[in-house]
Short mmCIF file of C-alpha atoms in Angstrom, two decimals:
data_model
loop_
_atom_site.label_atom_id
_atom_site.label_comp_id
_atom_site.label_asym_id
_atom_site.label_seq_id
_atom_site.Cartn_x
_atom_site.Cartn_y
_atom_site.Cartn_z
CA MET A 1 4.26 -9.64 -14.17
CA ILE A 2 1.19 -10.99 -15.96
CA ILE A 3 1.37 -14.16 -18.05
CA LYS A 4 -0.63 -14.20 -21.30
CA GLN A 5 -0.93 -17.53 -23.06
CA SER A 6 0.30 -17.69 -26.67
CA PRO A 7 0.14 -20.58 -29.16
CA ASP A 8 3.55 -21.80 -27.99
CA PRO A 9 4.32 -19.89 -24.75
CA VAL A 10 7.15 -22.12 -23.60
CA ALA A 11 9.11 -21.48 -26.77
CA ASN A 12 9.12 -17.76 -26.04
CA VAL A 13 10.61 -18.11 -22.57
CA ALA A 14 14.28 -17.18 -22.63
CA PRO A 15 16.65 -18.69 -20.06
CA LEU A 16 17.63 -16.55 -17.12
CA SER A 17 20.87 -14.65 -17.64
CA ARG A 18 23.71 -15.15 -15.22
CA VAL A 19 23.76 -12.34 -12.70
CA ALA A 20 27.19 -10.83 -12.22
CA PRO A 21 28.14 -10.20 -8.59
CA ALA A 22 28.42 -6.63 -7.42
CA LEU A 23 32.01 -5.47 -7.08
CA ALA A 24 33.22 -3.93 -3.86
CA VAL A 25 33.96 -0.22 -3.99
CA GLU A 26 37.15 1.30 -2.74
CA GLU A 27 36.99 2.92 0.68
CA ILE A 28 37.56 6.66 0.24
CA ALA A 29 37.05 7.90 3.78
CA SER A 30 37.60 6.58 7.29
CA THR A 31 34.78 5.88 9.74
CA VAL A 32 35.72 8.92 11.82
CA GLN A 33 35.70 11.20 8.75
CA ASP A 34 32.36 9.76 7.64
CA GLN A 35 30.83 10.31 11.08
CA ALA A 36 32.13 13.88 11.23
CA LEU A 37 30.74 14.59 7.77
CA ARG A 38 27.32 13.29 8.75
CA ALA A 39 27.31 15.35 11.93
CA SER A 40 28.08 18.49 9.91
CA LEU A 41 24.92 17.89 7.86
CA LEU A 42 22.72 18.12 10.96
CA THR A 43 21.89 21.17 13.07
CA ARG A 44 21.38 20.85 16.81
CA GLY A 45 17.89 21.78 17.93
CA GLN A 46 16.40 21.31 14.47
CA ASP A 47 13.56 18.89 13.78
CA TYR A 48 14.02 16.17 11.16
CA LEU A 49 11.78 13.61 9.50
CA GLY A 50 13.04 10.05 9.90
CA GLN A 51 11.82 7.14 7.78
CA VAL A 52 12.18 3.48 8.73
CA MET A 53 13.85 1.77 5.74
CA ALA A 54 14.54 -1.79 6.89
CA ARG A 55 14.53 -4.11 9.90
CA LEU A 56 18.11 -5.10 10.80
CA GLN A 57 17.22 -7.37 13.74
CA PRO A 58 14.32 -7.65 16.21
CA GLY A 59 13.54 -4.11 17.45
CA VAL A 60 16.47 -2.52 15.57
CA PHE A 61 15.89 -0.68 12.28
CA GLN A 62 17.68 1.24 9.55
CA VAL A 63 16.35 4.81 9.60
CA ASN A 64 16.97 7.46 6.93
CA ILE A 65 17.42 10.95 8.39
CA ASN A 66 18.31 13.88 6.16
CA GLY A 67 19.52 11.53 3.42
CA GLN A 68 21.79 9.50 5.74
CA SER A 69 21.28 5.99 7.14
CA TYR A 70 21.41 5.23 10.87
CA LYS A 71 20.77 2.21 13.07
CA MET A 72 18.18 2.90 15.79
CA ASP A 73 16.42 0.85 18.49
CA LEU A 74 12.69 1.49 17.96
CA GLY A 75 11.16 -1.60 19.58
CA GLN A 76 8.84 -4.21 18.12
CA GLN A 77 6.03 -1.81 17.09
CA ALA A 78 7.94 -0.06 14.29
CA ASN A 79 7.08 -0.79 10.68
CA VAL A 80 9.15 -0.46 7.52
CA GLY A 81 8.08 2.69 5.66
CA GLN A 82 6.99 4.46 8.86
CA GLN A 83 7.87 8.13 9.36
CA MET A 84 8.54 9.95 12.65
CA LEU A 85 9.50 13.40 13.86
CA LEU A 86 12.88 13.70 15.59
CA LYS A 87 14.79 16.58 17.19
CA TYR A 88 18.58 16.50 16.84
CA VAL A 89 20.08 17.16 20.30
CA ALA A 90 23.70 15.91 20.36
CA ASP A 91 26.49 14.62 18.13
CA SER A 92 28.91 13.05 20.62
CA PRO A 93 29.77 10.24 21.04
CA VAL A 94 27.08 9.34 18.49
CA PRO A 95 24.20 11.35 16.99
CA THR A 96 21.29 11.54 19.44
CA PHE A 97 17.68 12.47 18.72
CA ARG A 98 14.59 13.06 20.85
CA MET A 99 11.40 11.36 19.67
CA LEU A 100 8.73 14.04 19.10
CA GLY A 101 5.93 11.99 17.60
CA GLN A 102 4.58 10.41 14.45
CA ALA A 103 4.20 11.89 11.02
CA PRO A 104 0.52 12.32 10.04
CA GLY A 105 -1.25 9.14 8.93
CA GLN A 106 1.31 6.76 10.41
CA ALA A 107 0.60 3.70 12.55
CA PRO A 108 1.78 4.49 16.11
CA LEU A 109 5.07 3.29 17.51
CA ASP A 110 5.30 2.16 21.14
CA THR A 111 4.67 5.72 22.33
CA THR A 112 4.63 4.71 26.00
CA ARG A 113 8.28 3.73 25.75
CA LEU A 114 9.55 6.11 23.07
CA ALA A 115 7.67 9.40 23.54
CA GLY A 116 10.17 12.07 24.58
CA MET A 117 12.99 9.55 24.82
CA MET A 118 16.53 10.08 23.60
CA LEU A 119 17.35 7.73 20.72
CA THR A 120 20.95 7.11 19.70
CA ALA A 121 21.59 6.81 15.97
CA VAL A 122 24.60 4.74 14.97
CA PRO A 123 25.73 5.72 11.45
CA LEU A 124 25.56 2.86 8.97
CA PRO A 125 28.40 2.47 6.45
CA THR A 126 27.90 3.82 2.95
CA THR A 127 29.55 2.74 -0.28
CA ASP A 128 30.78 6.27 -1.05
CA ALA A 129 31.24 8.80 1.73
CA GLY A 130 29.38 12.02 1.21
CA VAL A 131 27.19 10.69 -1.59
CA THR A 132 23.46 10.98 -0.99
CA THR A 133 21.44 8.05 -2.30
CA ALA A 134 17.89 8.19 -3.63
CA LEU A 135 15.26 5.49 -3.87
CA SER A 136 14.20 4.37 -7.31
CA THR A 137 10.57 4.69 -8.35
CA GLY A 138 10.02 0.98 -7.72
CA ALA A 139 11.64 1.16 -4.29
CA ARG A 140 9.49 4.15 -3.34
CA ILE A 141 6.36 2.24 -4.37
CA LEU A 142 7.41 -0.74 -2.26
CA SER A 143 8.15 1.54 0.69
CA GLN A 144 4.70 3.13 0.41
CA GLN A 145 3.04 -0.27 0.19
CA LEU A 146 4.91 -1.49 3.30
CA ALA A 147 3.76 1.58 5.21
CA HIS A 148 0.22 0.94 3.99
CA THR A 149 0.26 -2.68 5.16
CA GLY A 150 1.51 -1.57 8.57
CA THR A 151 -1.50 0.69 9.09
CA GLN A 152 -4.20 -1.70 7.85
CA GLU A 153 -4.23 -5.13 9.48
CA SER A 154 -7.10 -6.29 7.27
CA SER A 155 -4.96 -5.83 4.14
CA GLN A 156 -2.74 -8.69 5.32
CA THR A 157 -5.59 -11.24 5.27
CA LEU A 158 -6.38 -13.13 2.08
CA ALA A 159 -10.15 -13.50 1.71
CA ASN A 160 -10.93 -16.43 -0.56
CA GLN A 161 -14.24 -16.43 -2.42
CA ALA A 162 -14.08 -20.05 -3.60
CA VAL A 163 -14.72 -23.08 -1.39
CA ILE A 164 -11.45 -24.90 -0.59
CA SER A 165 -12.74 -28.47 -0.47
CA HIS A 166 -15.85 -30.53 -1.09
CA ALA A 167 -14.54 -33.57 0.79
CA PRO A 168 -14.63 -32.73 4.54
CA GLN A 169 -15.07 -36.41 5.43
CA ASN A 170 -11.86 -37.40 3.64
CA PRO A 171 -8.84 -36.08 5.62
CA ARG A 172 -6.30 -36.87 2.89
CA VAL A 173 -8.22 -35.04 0.16
CA LEU A 174 -9.03 -32.17 2.54
CA ALA A 175 -5.33 -31.77 3.39
CA GLN A 176 -4.40 -31.73 -0.31
CA ASP A 177 -7.06 -29.10 -1.01
CA ILE A 178 -5.80 -26.89 1.84
CA GLN A 179 -2.22 -27.21 0.56
CA ARG A 180 -3.38 -26.27 -2.94
CA ALA A 181 -5.19 -23.20 -1.60
CA LEU A 182 -1.98 -22.02 0.07
CA THR A 183 0.39 -22.62 -2.84
CA SER A 184 -1.95 -21.15 -5.49
CA SER A 185 -2.95 -18.11 -3.44
CA GLY A 186 -0.67 -15.77 -5.43
CA MET A 187 1.44 -14.98 -2.36
CA PHE A 188 4.39 -16.93 -3.80
CA TYR A 189 3.96 -15.97 -7.45
CA GLU A 190 7.53 -14.72 -8.07
CA SER A 191 8.94 -17.94 -6.64
CA HIS A 192 6.67 -19.90 -8.96
CA LEU A 193 7.84 -17.80 -11.92
CA GLU A 194 11.38 -18.93 -11.17
CA GLN A 195 10.23 -22.56 -10.97
CA PHE A 196 8.43 -22.15 -14.32
CA ALA A 197 11.54 -20.66 -15.96
CA THR A 198 13.62 -23.64 -14.79
CA GLY A 199 11.05 -26.20 -15.93
CA LYS A 200 9.90 -27.16 -12.42
CA LEU A 201 6.35 -25.81 -12.77
CA SER A 202 3.89 -26.12 -15.63
CA LEU A 203 2.38 -23.16 -17.44
CA THR A 204 -1.09 -24.50 -16.63
CA SER A 205 -0.39 -24.25 -12.90
CA LEU A 206 1.06 -20.74 -13.25
CA LEU A 207 -1.95 -19.49 -15.20
CA GLN A 208 -4.27 -20.54 -12.38
CA GLU A 209 -2.78 -18.03 -9.94
CA PRO A 210 -4.63 -14.76 -9.19
CA GLN A 211 -2.03 -12.60 -10.99
CA ASN A 212 -3.19 -14.14 -14.28
CA GLN A 213 -6.92 -13.84 -13.62
CA PRO A 214 -9.02 -10.95 -14.99
CA GLY A 215 -10.34 -8.36 -12.58
CA VAL A 216 -7.77 -9.01 -9.83
CA ALA A 217 -6.47 -5.85 -8.09
CA ALA A 218 -2.67 -5.93 -8.46
CA GLU A 219 -2.11 -3.39 -5.65
CA SER A 220 -4.05 -5.52 -3.17
CA LEU A 221 -1.96 -8.57 -4.05
CA ILE A 222 1.27 -6.59 -3.63
CA ASN A 223 0.14 -5.42 -0.19
CA LYS A 224 -0.50 -8.98 0.92
CA GLN A 225 2.74 -10.32 -0.56
CA LEU A 226 4.77 -7.63 1.23
CA ALA A 227 2.95 -8.36 4.48
CA VAL A 228 3.79 -12.07 4.18
CA LEU A 229 7.44 -11.27 3.39
CA GLU A 230 7.82 -8.76 6.23
CA ASN A 231 5.95 -10.67 8.94
CA GLN A 232 6.64 -14.25 7.78
CA ARG A 233 2.91 -14.84 8.34
CA PHE A 234 0.13 -15.96 5.97
CA GLN A 235 -3.48 -15.18 6.94
CA TRP A 236 -6.55 -16.61 5.20
CA GLN A 237 -10.33 -16.39 5.62
CA GLY A 238 -13.00 -18.24 3.69
CA GLU A 239 -15.06 -21.42 3.31
CA ILE A 240 -13.04 -24.55 3.98
CA TRP A 241 -16.02 -26.67 2.81
CA PRO A 242 -19.52 -25.58 1.75
CA GLY A 243 -21.15 -23.51 4.49
CA GLN A 244 -18.19 -23.75 6.91
CA LYS A 245 -16.10 -20.61 7.52
CA MET A 246 -12.52 -20.80 8.77
CA ASP A 247 -9.83 -18.35 9.89
CA TRP A 248 -6.36 -19.72 9.16
CA GLN A 249 -2.89 -18.43 9.93
CA VAL A 250 0.51 -19.96 9.09
CA GLN A 251 3.67 -18.40 10.51
CA LEU A 252 7.40 -19.11 10.34
CA GLN A 253 8.83 -18.37 13.79
CA GLU A 254 12.35 -17.31 12.80
CA GLU A 255 13.36 -15.98 16.21
CA ALA A 256 12.45 -19.06 18.24
CA VAL A 257 15.35 -20.82 19.96
CA ARG A 258 15.32 -24.21 21.58
CA GLU A 259 15.88 -24.32 25.33
CA ASP A 260 19.14 -26.28 25.02
CA GLN A 261 20.59 -23.65 22.67
CA HIS A 262 20.55 -20.90 25.35
CA GLY A 263 20.11 -18.31 22.63
CA ALA A 264 23.58 -19.00 21.19
CA ASP A 265 22.52 -20.11 17.72
CA GLN A 266 19.51 -19.05 15.73
CA PRO A 267 17.70 -21.90 13.94
CA THR A 268 17.97 -22.24 10.19
CA ALA A 269 14.91 -21.96 7.95
CA GLU A 270 14.62 -25.77 8.00
CA GLU A 271 14.88 -25.91 11.81
CA ALA A 272 12.66 -22.91 12.60
CA PRO A 273 9.21 -23.83 13.95
CA VAL A 274 6.23 -23.43 11.65
CA SER A 275 2.97 -22.75 13.46
CA SER A 276 -0.57 -22.99 12.12
CA THR A 277 -3.71 -21.74 13.86
CA LEU A 278 -7.22 -22.71 12.74
CA LYS A 279 -10.43 -21.15 14.07
CA LEU A 280 -13.87 -22.56 13.24
CA ASP A 281 -17.45 -22.34 14.50
CA LEU A 282 -18.76 -25.90 14.01
CA PRO A 283 -22.46 -26.89 14.14
CA SER A 284 -22.02 -29.50 16.89
CA LEU A 285 -18.97 -28.22 18.81
CA GLY A 286 -19.38 -24.46 18.54
CA LYS A 287 -16.31 -22.22 18.49
CA ILE A 288 -13.06 -24.17 18.53
CA SER A 289 -9.43 -23.48 17.64
CA ALA A 290 -6.33 -25.55 17.04
CA HIS A 291 -2.76 -24.32 17.38
CA ILE A 292 -0.26 -26.61 15.67
CA THR A 293 3.54 -26.25 15.80
CA LEU A 294 5.97 -28.30 13.72
CA GLN A 295 9.71 -28.17 14.37
CA GLU A 296 12.31 -30.58 13.03
CA GLY A 297 9.58 -33.09 12.20
CA ARG A 298 8.03 -33.07 15.69
CA LEU A 299 4.44 -31.95 16.27
CA ARG A 300 2.75 -30.08 19.13
CA VAL A 301 -1.05 -29.63 19.06
CA ARG A 302 -3.19 -27.54 21.41
CA MET A 303 -6.95 -27.48 20.81
CA ALA A 304 -9.41 -25.24 22.60
CA ALA A 305 -13.22 -25.11 22.81
CA VAL A 306 -15.46 -22.41 24.22
CA ALA A 307 -18.23 -24.80 25.32
CA SER A 308 -17.38 -27.16 28.17
CA ASP A 309 -19.30 -30.09 26.64
CA ALA A 310 -17.38 -29.62 23.38
CA ALA A 311 -14.08 -29.66 25.28
CA ASN A 312 -15.15 -32.87 27.04
CA ARG A 313 -16.08 -34.54 23.77
CA MET A 314 -12.75 -33.56 22.20
CA GLN A 315 -10.88 -34.76 25.30
CA ALA A 316 -12.60 -38.16 25.06
CA GLU A 317 -11.29 -38.61 21.50
CA LEU A 318 -7.76 -37.39 22.27
CA SER A 319 -6.18 -40.85 22.45
CA SER A 320 -7.70 -41.79 19.10
CA LEU A 321 -6.27 -38.65 17.51
CA ALA A 322 -2.83 -39.34 18.99
CA GLN A 323 -2.90 -42.90 17.65
CA ALA A 324 -3.98 -41.70 14.20
CA LEU A 325 -1.07 -39.24 14.06
CA THR A 326 1.64 -41.59 15.31
CA SER A 327 0.42 -44.54 13.22
CA HIS A 328 1.29 -42.52 10.10
CA GLY A 329 4.83 -41.91 11.35
CA GLN A 330 4.29 -38.44 12.84
CA ALA A 331 6.43 -37.75 15.93
CA LEU A 332 4.18 -36.17 18.57
CA ASP A 333 5.61 -34.05 21.40
CA ALA A 334 2.37 -32.72 22.90
CA LEU A 335 -1.39 -33.05 22.41
CA ALA A 336 -3.86 -31.25 24.63
CA VAL A 337 -7.45 -30.00 24.83
CA VAL A 338 -8.33 -26.98 26.98
CA ARG A 339 -11.44 -24.95 27.75
CA GLU A 340 -11.16 -21.46 26.30
CA GLU A 341 -12.68 -18.85 28.59
#
């Protein structure tokens, strides 16, 4: 969606309509009947093309085979939109396939573990037994873009042409400039559209985002947005201040569990750790990096330097950094400097 400014743009914005909930459909076939029907649609010994449709949980995916949806364990290397060749070998107690390989042009799965292996396919419930579903044009485009982002790592990185800040000596201003670069990157444009429609964001702020700038490639932005959504990771490269390059990554670690939870409860979005990694090559310190993790208001910082003298200089200032953080009310769990080999 592209915003074009009119003489009175706010007056033309209609309120969002109430979305009616989807109604449940009546069950018309039992699980056993549904499974038998699906098995009858497959022929033992025949090869089928499977496409990864969605990630259900870590390592487990929804796979479409011959128009039917199955749950399969494919490991951490699978990507949504990926296609693979499967041979149907058995139907009892559940459909079983042998992994033959990848469809042409696909990013590889964990072939060491999966090549030639038998993969069980647990049928996923459908709303109407025996009805084959088809993806809409929009859904097919999104599926293709997800497959594209899985095969090109560079497409997930946002390369900024403008300098983030002109105040490297002022930490407060520098932090505000970095925050602005993240929020106005275009990666969260749809969320900002919702805020604009509810009066929580100004039109001026919305018009500054890349989607409303001339000459911006929409497909490239979609690739990056889908990569952020799928991986819960934002990657940025550019000049943080004039002449100083920086690689920056921010990631929401949804699957992390505190030690005292013993894996029983997954953290909520508010409790999940957010990690940030910065990499710079500074004139006086050389190549350094900082890995920062924030969880439930508590901070852990690990800094690394390639040069030993740089690591020593950073180590000497560690107590001053700790005092600066805690004096502003920041709870600090760990702060360390290491030499990076």
